[in-house]
Coordinates of C-alpha atoms in Angstrom, one line a residue:
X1 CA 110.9 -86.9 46.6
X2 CA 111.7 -83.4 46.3
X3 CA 109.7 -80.5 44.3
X4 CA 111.6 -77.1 43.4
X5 CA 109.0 -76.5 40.5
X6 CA 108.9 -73.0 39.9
X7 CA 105.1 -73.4 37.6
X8 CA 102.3 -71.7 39.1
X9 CA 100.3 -74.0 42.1
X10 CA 96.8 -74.4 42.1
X11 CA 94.4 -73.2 44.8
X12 CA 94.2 -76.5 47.6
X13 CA 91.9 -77.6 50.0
X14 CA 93.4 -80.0 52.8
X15 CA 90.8 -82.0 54.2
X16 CA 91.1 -83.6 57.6
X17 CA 92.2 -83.3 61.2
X18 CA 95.0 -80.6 62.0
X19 CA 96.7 -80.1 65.0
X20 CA 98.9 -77.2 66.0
X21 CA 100.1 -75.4 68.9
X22 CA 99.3 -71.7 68.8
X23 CA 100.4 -70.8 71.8
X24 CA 102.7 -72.1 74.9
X25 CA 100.8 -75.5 76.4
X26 CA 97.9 -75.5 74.2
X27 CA 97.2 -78.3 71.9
X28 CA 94.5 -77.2 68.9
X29 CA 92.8 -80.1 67.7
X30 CA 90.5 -79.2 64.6
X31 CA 88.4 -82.0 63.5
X32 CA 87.0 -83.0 60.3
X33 CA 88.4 -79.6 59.0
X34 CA 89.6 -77.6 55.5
X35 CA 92.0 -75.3 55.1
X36 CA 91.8 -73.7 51.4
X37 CA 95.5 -72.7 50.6
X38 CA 95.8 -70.1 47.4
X39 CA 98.3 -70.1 44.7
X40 CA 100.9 -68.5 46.7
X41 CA 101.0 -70.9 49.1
X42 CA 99.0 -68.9 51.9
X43 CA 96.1 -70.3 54.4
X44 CA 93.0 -68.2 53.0
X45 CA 90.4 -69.7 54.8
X46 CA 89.9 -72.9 57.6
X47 CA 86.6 -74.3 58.1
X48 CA 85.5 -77.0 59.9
X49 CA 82.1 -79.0 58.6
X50 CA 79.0 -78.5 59.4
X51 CA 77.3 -80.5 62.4
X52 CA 75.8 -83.6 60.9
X53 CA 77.5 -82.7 57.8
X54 CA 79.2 -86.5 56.5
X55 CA 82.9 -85.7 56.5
X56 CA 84.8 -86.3 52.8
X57 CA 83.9 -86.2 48.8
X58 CA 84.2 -83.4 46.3
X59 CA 80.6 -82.6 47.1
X60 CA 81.2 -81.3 50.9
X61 CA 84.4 -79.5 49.5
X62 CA 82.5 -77.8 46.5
X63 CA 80.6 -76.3 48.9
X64 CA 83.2 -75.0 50.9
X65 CA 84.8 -73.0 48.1
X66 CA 81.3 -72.0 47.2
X67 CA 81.4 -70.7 51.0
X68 CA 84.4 -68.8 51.0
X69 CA 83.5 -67.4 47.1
X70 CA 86.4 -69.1 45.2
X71 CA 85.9 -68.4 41.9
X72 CA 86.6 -71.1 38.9
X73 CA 89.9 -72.0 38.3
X74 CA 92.3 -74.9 38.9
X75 CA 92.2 -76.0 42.6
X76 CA 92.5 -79.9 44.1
X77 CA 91.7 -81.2 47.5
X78 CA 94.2 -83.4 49.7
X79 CA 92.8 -85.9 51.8
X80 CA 94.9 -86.8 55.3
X81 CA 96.1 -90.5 54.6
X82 CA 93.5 -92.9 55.9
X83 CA 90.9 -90.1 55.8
X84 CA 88.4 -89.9 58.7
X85 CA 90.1 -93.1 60.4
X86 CA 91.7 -91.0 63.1
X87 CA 94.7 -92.0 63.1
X88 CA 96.2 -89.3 60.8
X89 CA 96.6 -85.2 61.0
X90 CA 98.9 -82.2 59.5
X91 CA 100.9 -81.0 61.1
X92 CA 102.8 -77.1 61.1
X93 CA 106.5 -78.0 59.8
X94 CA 109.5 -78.3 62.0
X95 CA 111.9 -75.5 62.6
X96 CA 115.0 -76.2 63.2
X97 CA 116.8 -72.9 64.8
X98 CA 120.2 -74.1 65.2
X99 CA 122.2 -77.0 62.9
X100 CA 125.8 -77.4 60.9
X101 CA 124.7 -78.8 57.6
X102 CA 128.8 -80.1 56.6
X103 CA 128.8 -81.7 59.8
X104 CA 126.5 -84.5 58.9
X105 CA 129.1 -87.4 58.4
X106 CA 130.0 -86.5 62.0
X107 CA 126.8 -87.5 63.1
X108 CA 127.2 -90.1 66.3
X109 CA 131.1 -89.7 66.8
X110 CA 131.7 -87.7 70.4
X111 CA 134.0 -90.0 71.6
X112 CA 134.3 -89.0 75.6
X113 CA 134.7 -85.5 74.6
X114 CA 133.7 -82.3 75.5
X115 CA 133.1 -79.1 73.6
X116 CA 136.8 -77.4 72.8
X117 CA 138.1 -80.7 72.4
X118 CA 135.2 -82.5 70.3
X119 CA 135.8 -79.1 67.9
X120 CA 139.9 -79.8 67.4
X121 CA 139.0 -83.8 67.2
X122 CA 136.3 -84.2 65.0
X123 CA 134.9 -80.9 63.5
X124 CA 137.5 -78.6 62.6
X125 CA 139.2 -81.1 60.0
X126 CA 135.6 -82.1 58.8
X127 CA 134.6 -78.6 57.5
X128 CA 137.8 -77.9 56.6
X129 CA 137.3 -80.8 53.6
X130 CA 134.4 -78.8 52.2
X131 CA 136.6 -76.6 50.7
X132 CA 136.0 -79.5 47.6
X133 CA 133.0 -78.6 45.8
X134 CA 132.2 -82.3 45.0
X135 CA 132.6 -83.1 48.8
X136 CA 130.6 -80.0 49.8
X137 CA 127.8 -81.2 47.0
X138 CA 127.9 -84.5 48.5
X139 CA 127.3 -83.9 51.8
X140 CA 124.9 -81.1 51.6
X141 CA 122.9 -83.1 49.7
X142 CA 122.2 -85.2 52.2
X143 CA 121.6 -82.5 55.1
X144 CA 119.4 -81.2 53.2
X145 CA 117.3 -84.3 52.1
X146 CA 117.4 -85.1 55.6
X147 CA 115.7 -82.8 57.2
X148 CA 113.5 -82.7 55.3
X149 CA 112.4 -86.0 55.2
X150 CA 111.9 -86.0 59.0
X151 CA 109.4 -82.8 58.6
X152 CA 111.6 -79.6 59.2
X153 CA 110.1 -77.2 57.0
X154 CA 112.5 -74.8 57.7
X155 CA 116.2 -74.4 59.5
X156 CA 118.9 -72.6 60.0
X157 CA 121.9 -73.6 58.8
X158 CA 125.7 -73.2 60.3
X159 CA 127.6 -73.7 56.9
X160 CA 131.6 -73.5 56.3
X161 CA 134.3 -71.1 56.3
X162 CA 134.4 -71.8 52.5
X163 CA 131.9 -69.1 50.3
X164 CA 131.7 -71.3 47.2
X165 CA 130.4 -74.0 49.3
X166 CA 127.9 -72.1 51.8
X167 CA 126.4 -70.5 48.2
X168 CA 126.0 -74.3 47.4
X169 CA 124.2 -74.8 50.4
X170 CA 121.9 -71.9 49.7
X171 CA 121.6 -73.1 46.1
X172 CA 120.5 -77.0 47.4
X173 CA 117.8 -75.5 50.2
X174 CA 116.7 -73.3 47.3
X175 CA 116.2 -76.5 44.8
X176 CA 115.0 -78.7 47.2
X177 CA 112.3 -76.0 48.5
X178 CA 113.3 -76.0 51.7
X179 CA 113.1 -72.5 53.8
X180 CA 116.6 -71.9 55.5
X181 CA 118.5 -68.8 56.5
X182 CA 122.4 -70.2 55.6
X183 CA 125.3 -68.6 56.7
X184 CA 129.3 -68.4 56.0
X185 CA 131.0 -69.5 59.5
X186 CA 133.4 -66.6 60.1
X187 CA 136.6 -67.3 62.7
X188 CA 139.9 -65.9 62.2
X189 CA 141.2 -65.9 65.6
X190 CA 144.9 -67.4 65.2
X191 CA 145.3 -68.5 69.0
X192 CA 142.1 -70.4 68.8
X193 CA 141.3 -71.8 65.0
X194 CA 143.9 -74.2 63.3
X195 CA 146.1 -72.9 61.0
X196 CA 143.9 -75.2 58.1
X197 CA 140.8 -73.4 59.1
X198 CA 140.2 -70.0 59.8
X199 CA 139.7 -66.5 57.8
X200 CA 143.0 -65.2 56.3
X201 CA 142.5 -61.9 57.7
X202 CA 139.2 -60.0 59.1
X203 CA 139.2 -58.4 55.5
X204 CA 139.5 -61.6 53.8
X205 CA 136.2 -63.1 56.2
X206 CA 134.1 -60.0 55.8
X207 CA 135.0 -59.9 51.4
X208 CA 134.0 -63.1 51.8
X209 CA 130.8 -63.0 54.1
X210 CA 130.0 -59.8 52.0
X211 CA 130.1 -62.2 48.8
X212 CA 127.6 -65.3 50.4
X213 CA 124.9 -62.1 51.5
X214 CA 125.1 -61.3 47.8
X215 CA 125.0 -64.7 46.2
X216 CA 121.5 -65.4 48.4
X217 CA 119.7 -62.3 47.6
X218 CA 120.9 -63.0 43.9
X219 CA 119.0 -66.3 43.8
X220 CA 116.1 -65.3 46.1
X221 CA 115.9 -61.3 45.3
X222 CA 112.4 -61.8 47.9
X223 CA 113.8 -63.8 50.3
X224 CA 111.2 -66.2 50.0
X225 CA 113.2 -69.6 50.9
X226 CA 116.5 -68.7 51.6
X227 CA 118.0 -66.1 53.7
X228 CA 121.5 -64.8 54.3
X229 CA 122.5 -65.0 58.0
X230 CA 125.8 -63.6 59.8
X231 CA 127.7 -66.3 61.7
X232 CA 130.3 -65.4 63.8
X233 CA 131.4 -69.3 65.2
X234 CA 131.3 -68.1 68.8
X235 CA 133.0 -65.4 70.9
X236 CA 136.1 -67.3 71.0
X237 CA 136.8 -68.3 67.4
X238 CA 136.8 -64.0 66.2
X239 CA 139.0 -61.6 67.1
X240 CA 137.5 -58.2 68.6
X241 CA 138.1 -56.6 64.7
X242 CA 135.7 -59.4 63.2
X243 CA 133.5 -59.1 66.1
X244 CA 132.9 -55.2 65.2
X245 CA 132.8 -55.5 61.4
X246 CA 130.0 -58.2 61.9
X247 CA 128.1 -56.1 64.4
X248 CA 128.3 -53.1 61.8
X249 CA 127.6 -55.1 58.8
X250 CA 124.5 -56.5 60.4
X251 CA 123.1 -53.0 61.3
X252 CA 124.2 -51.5 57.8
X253 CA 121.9 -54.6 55.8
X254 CA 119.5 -55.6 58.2
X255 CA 121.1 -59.1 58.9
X256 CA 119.9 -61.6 61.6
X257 CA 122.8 -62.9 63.2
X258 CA 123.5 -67.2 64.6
X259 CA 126.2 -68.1 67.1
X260 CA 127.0 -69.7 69.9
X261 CA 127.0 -68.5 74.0
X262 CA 127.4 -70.3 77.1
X263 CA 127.1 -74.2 75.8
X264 CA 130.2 -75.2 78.2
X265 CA 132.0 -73.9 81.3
X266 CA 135.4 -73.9 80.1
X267 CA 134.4 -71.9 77.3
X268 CA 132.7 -69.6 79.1
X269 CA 136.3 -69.0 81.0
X270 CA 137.9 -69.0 78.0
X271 CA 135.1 -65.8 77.1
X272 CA 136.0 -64.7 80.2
X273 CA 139.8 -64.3 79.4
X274 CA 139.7 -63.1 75.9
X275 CA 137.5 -60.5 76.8
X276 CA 138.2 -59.6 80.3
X277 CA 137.2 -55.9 79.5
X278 CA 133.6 -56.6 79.2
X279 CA 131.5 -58.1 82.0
X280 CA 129.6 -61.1 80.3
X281 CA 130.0 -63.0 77.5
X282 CA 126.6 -62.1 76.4
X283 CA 128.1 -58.5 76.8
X284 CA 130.5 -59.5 74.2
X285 CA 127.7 -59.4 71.6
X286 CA 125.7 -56.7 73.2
X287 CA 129.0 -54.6 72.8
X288 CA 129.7 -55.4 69.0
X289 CA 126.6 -54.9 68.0
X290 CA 125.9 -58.5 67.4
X291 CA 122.6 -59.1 70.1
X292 CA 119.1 -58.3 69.2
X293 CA 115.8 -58.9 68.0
X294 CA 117.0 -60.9 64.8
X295 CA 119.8 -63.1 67.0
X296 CA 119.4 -66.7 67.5
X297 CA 121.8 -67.8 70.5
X298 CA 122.5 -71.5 70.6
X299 CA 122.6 -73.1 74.2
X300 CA 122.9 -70.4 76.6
X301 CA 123.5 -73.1 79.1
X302 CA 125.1 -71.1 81.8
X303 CA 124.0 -67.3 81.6
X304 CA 123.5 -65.8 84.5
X305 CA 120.6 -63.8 85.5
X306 CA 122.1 -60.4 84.7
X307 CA 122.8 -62.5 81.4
X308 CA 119.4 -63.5 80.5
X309 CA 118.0 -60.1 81.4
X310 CA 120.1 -58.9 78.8
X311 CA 119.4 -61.3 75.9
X312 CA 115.4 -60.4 76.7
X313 CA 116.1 -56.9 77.0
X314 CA 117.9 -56.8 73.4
X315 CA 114.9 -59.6 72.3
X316 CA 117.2 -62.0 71.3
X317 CA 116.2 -65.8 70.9
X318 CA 117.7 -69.1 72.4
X319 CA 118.1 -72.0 70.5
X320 CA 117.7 -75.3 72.9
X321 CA 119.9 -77.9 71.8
X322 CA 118.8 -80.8 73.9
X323 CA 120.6 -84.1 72.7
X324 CA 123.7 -81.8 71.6
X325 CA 123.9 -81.1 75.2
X326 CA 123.7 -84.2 76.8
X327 CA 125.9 -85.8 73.9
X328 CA 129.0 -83.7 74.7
X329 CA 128.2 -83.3 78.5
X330 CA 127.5 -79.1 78.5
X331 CA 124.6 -79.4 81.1
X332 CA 121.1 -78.8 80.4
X333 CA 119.7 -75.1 79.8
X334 CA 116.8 -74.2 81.9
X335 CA 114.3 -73.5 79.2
X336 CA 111.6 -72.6 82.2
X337 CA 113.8 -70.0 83.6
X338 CA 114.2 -68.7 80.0
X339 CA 110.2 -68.8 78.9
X340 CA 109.3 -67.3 82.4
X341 CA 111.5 -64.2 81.7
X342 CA 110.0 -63.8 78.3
X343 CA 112.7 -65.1 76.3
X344 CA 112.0 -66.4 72.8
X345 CA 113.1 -70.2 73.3
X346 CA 113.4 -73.0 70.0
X347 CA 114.7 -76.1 69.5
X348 CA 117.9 -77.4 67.7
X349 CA 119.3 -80.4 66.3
X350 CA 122.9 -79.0 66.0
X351 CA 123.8 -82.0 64.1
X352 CA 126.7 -83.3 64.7
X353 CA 126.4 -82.9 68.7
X354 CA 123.5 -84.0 68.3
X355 CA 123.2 -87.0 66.8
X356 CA 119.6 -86.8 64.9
X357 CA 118.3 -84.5 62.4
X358 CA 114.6 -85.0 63.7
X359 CA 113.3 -81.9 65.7
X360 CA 111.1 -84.5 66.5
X361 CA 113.7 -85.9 68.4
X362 CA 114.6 -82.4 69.9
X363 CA 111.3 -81.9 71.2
X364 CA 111.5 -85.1 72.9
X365 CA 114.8 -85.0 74.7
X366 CA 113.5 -81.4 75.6
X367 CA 111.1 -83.0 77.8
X368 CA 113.3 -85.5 79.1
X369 CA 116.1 -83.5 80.2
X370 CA 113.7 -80.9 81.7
X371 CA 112.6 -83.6 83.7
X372 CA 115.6 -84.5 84.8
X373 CA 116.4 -81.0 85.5
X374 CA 113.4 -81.0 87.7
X375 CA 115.0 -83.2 90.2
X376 CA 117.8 -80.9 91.1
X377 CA 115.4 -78.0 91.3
X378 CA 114.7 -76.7 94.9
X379 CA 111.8 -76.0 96.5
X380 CA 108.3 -77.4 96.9
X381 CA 107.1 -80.2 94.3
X382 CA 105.1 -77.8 92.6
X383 CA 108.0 -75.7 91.6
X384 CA 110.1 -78.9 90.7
X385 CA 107.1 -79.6 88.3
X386 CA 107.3 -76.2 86.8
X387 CA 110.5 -77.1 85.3
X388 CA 109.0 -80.2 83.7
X389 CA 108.3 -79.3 80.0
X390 CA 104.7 -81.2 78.5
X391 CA 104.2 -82.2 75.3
X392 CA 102.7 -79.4 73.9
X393 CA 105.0 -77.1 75.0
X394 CA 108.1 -79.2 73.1
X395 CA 106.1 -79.2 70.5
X396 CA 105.5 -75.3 70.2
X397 CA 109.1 -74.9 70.8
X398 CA 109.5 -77.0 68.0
X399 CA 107.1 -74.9 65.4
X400 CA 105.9 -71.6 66.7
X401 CA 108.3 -70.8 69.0
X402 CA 111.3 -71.6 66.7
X403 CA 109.7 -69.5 64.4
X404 CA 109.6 -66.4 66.5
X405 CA 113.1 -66.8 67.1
X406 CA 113.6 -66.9 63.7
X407 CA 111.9 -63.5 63.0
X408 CA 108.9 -65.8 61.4
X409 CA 106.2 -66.2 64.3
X410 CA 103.6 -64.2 61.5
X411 CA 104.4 -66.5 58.4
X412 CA 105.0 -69.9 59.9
X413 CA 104.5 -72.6 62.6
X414 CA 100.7 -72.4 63.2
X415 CA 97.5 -72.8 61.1
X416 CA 96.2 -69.2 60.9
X417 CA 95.1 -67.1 58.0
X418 CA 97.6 -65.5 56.1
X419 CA 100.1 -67.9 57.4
X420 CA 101.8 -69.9 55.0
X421 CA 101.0 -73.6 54.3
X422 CA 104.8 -75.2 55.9
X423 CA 102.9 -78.4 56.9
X424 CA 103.6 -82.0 57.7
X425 CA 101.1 -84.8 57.3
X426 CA 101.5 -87.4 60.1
X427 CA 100.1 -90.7 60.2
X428 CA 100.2 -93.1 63.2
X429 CA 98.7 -96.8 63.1
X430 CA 96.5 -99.1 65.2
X431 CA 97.6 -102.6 66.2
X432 CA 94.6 -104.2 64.3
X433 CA 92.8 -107.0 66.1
X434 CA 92.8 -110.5 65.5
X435 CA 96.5 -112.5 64.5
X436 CA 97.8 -116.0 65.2
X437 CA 99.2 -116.8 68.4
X438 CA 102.7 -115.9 68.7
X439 CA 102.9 -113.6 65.1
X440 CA 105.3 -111.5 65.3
X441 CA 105.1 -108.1 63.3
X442 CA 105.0 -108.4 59.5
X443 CA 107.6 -106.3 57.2
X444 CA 103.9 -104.1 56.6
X445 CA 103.9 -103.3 59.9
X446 CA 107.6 -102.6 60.5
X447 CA 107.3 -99.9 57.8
X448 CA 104.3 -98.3 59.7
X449 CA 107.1 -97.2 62.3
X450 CA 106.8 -98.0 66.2
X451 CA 104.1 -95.9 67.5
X452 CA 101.1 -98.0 68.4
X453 CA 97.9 -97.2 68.7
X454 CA 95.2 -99.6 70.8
X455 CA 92.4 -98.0 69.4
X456 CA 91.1 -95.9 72.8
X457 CA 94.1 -93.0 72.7
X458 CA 92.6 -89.7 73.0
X459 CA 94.2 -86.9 69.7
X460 CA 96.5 -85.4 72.2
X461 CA 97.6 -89.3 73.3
X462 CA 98.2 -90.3 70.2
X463 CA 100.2 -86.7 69.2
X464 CA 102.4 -87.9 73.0
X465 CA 102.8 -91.4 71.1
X466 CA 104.4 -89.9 68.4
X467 CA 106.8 -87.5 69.9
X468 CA 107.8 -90.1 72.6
X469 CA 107.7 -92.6 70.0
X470 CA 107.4 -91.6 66.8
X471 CA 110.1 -91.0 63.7
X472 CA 110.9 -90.1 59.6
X473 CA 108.3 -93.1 58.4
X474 CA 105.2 -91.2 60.4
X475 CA 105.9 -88.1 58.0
X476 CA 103.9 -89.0 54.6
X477 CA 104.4 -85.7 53.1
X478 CA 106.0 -82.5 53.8
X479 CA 105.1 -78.8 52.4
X480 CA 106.9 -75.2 51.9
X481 CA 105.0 -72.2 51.2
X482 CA 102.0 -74.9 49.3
X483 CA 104.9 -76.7 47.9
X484 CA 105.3 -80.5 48.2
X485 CA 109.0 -80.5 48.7
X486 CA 108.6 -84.6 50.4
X487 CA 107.1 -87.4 50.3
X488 CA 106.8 -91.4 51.2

């Protein structure tokens, strides 16, 4: 179910256990807490109870308001599902810092190719088709409705070359309440785009650009939900003219800029001949004007030191695109390397490499691949386990740390006041006891999803269960800005 009710909220208290991870390797495990959450959709005040105090009922929440002098008025409280049984907690929302919404029929289909080849194969005719409003409205539909239902709160969308249809895009994130900065894909380079699919001229992309950065901050004048973002492709798709009339037009309005650097080899030589004036290909957007604080980099798979010196000079952001990567063979990034330099690192689905819209998923193959990427690393053990990502750390990538990246890390992706309520309720399940001999797992059960529970699992256990383990039916209900924008 989605909510885009635009009526005044009431003042909430959420009752229950929340979970969050405000900074790099911690897991914050509130217990038996509230959060009160105003009519604007912001955290006013989180309390936990008192010692001794019995946990649940309007009494013990009366009190609370009475404690943090709400006044009368309308307010309700939400209980976590299965109250004080422990086997349920919110959650901050997903952010998903790097995904192509028309891509979504794509989803699974890589054949055995790589990058360049994978674009002329499968994508390239795919968005072209999106020029068709009903097709656009089809499929963004669905990108939208699925993210959502896996708990991203918020993402940032990759759209088409097509302006009618990346204002539709903005229009769907805006109805279906979900937070997204959405941008028009520009590429006009002829030796390098198909004749079917690229920007007439660099006039024709920026008019057109110029016209989607309008459109948004007609429909969200505040930029509450949805925000216009720049997307140049990648290096290789824009000529040096689009390149430079990007770079200018995102200094002139204040734009944050998504692209692509570094995801596979041969494009990175391809970089490297198109450009050979300038040194890197992350000095290709330093020298257009296109790398700063408000860029969100997807991959960076194969900088090189100078490289990442540079993107954390200009405080630039990395978007880790874990399955993407392994899907289409590009290698894994060394998100260690990147976090130990001070560079902002999220996750990404970048549907259709990657084959799930779940950050959830992300955040797990995150830790997988690290892992793996662990076993090439030299040196002692303990610097091979350095490399290792833990649970808590994928999942900070996967809130807070997309969030900085995204130019959010004060709004979103923790539970703090004056943050905004983007929130997930999760609910895991224990095997119960008892059961013939031999019974199999009931249609009940199988709805409940496949992380179990044996009834001993510590909170930060049961939170490993669910990322290792867990998937869309373990999200109950999903919130934007105090909005209920999902539920099961």
């Amino acid at each position: 179910m989605a909510s885009s009710s635009s009526a005044s909220m009431k003042r909430r208290i959420y009752a229950g256990t929340f979970i969050h991870t405000p900074t790099l390797g911690e897991l914050c495990v509130l217990e038996d807490a509230r959060v009160g959450v105003n009519e604007e959709g912001v955290i006013e005040w989180i309390e936990r109870r008192k010692q001794g105090k019995e946990p649940g009922g309007e009494d013990g929440a009366e009190e609370l308001v009475e404690g943090r002098k709400w006044g009368d008025g309308e307010m309700e409280t939400v209980e976590v599902e299965g109250g004080d049984d422990g086997y349920g907690w919110y959650f901050p929302g997903f952010v998903d810092t790097h995904t192509h919404a028309p891509q979504l029929p794509n989803t699974g289909l890589f054949g055995n190719s790589t990058l360049l080849s994978w674009l002329t194969t499968y994508t390239f005719p795919l968005e072209s088709s999106l020029r068709s409003l009903p097709t656009a409205t089809r499929i963004y539909t669905r990108a939208v409705a699925s993210t959502l239902l896996h708990g991203t709160t918020t993402a940032a969308y990759h759209a088409t070359i097509h302006p009618a249809a990346t204002n539709l895009l903005a229009d769907i994130c805006l109805s279906q309440g979900q937070r997204a900065f959405v941008g028009r894909v520009c590429m006009d380079c002829e030796s390098t785009c198909p004749d079917f699919y690229r920007d007439e001229s660099v006039e024709a992309g920026m008019r057109d650009t110029k016209a989607v950065v309008e459109h948004i901050r007609s429909i969200d004048p505040k930029g509450e939900i949805v925000h216009p973002i720049l997307t140049p492709r990648f290096a290789p798709s824009c000529t040096a003219a689009s390149l430079s009339s990007l770079g200018q037009l995102a200094n002139d309005e204040n734009l944050p800029i998504q692209t692509h650097i570094s995801e596979n080899k041969g494009e990175v030589e391809l970089v490297r001949e198109m450009f050979p004036e300038r040194s890197s290909y992350a000095d290709v957007y330093d020298h257009y004007g296109l790398l700063g604080e408000k860029t969100i980099l997807a991959h960076a798979i194969h900088l090189s030191d100078e490289e990442m010196e540079l993107v954390k000079s200009r405080g630039a952001g990395v978007a880790h695109c874990p399955l993407s990567n392994m899907s289409l063979g590009s290698g894994i990034a060394p998100v260690r390397e990147f976090l130990d330099k001070g560079v902002k690192v999220g996750l990404g689905t970048d549907v259709s490499g990657g084959g799930s819209s779940s950050v959830l998923v992300s955040a797990r193959e995150a830790a997988g691949v690290s892992r793996l990427l662990s076993v090439f690393q030299k040196g002692e053990e303990k610097e091979k386990d350095r490399v290792k990502l833990g649970v808590e750390e994928c999942l900070y990538l996967a809130t807070r740390g997309g969030a900085e990246v995204l130019g959010l890390g004060a709004k979103v992706g923790a539970f703090e006041v004056g943050m905004q309520w983007d929130a997930q309720m999760v609910r895991v399940d224990r095997v119960e006891d008892g059961g013939a001999d031999g019974e199999g797992m009931g249609k009940e059960d199988e709805d409940k999803g496949l992380v179990q529970c044996w009834g001993k699992e510590t909170w930060a256990e049961k939170v490993a269960k669910w990322v290792y383990c867990g998937d869309d039916r373990n999200t109950k209900k999903v919130w934007v800005k105090g909005r209920l924008v999902h539920e099961r």
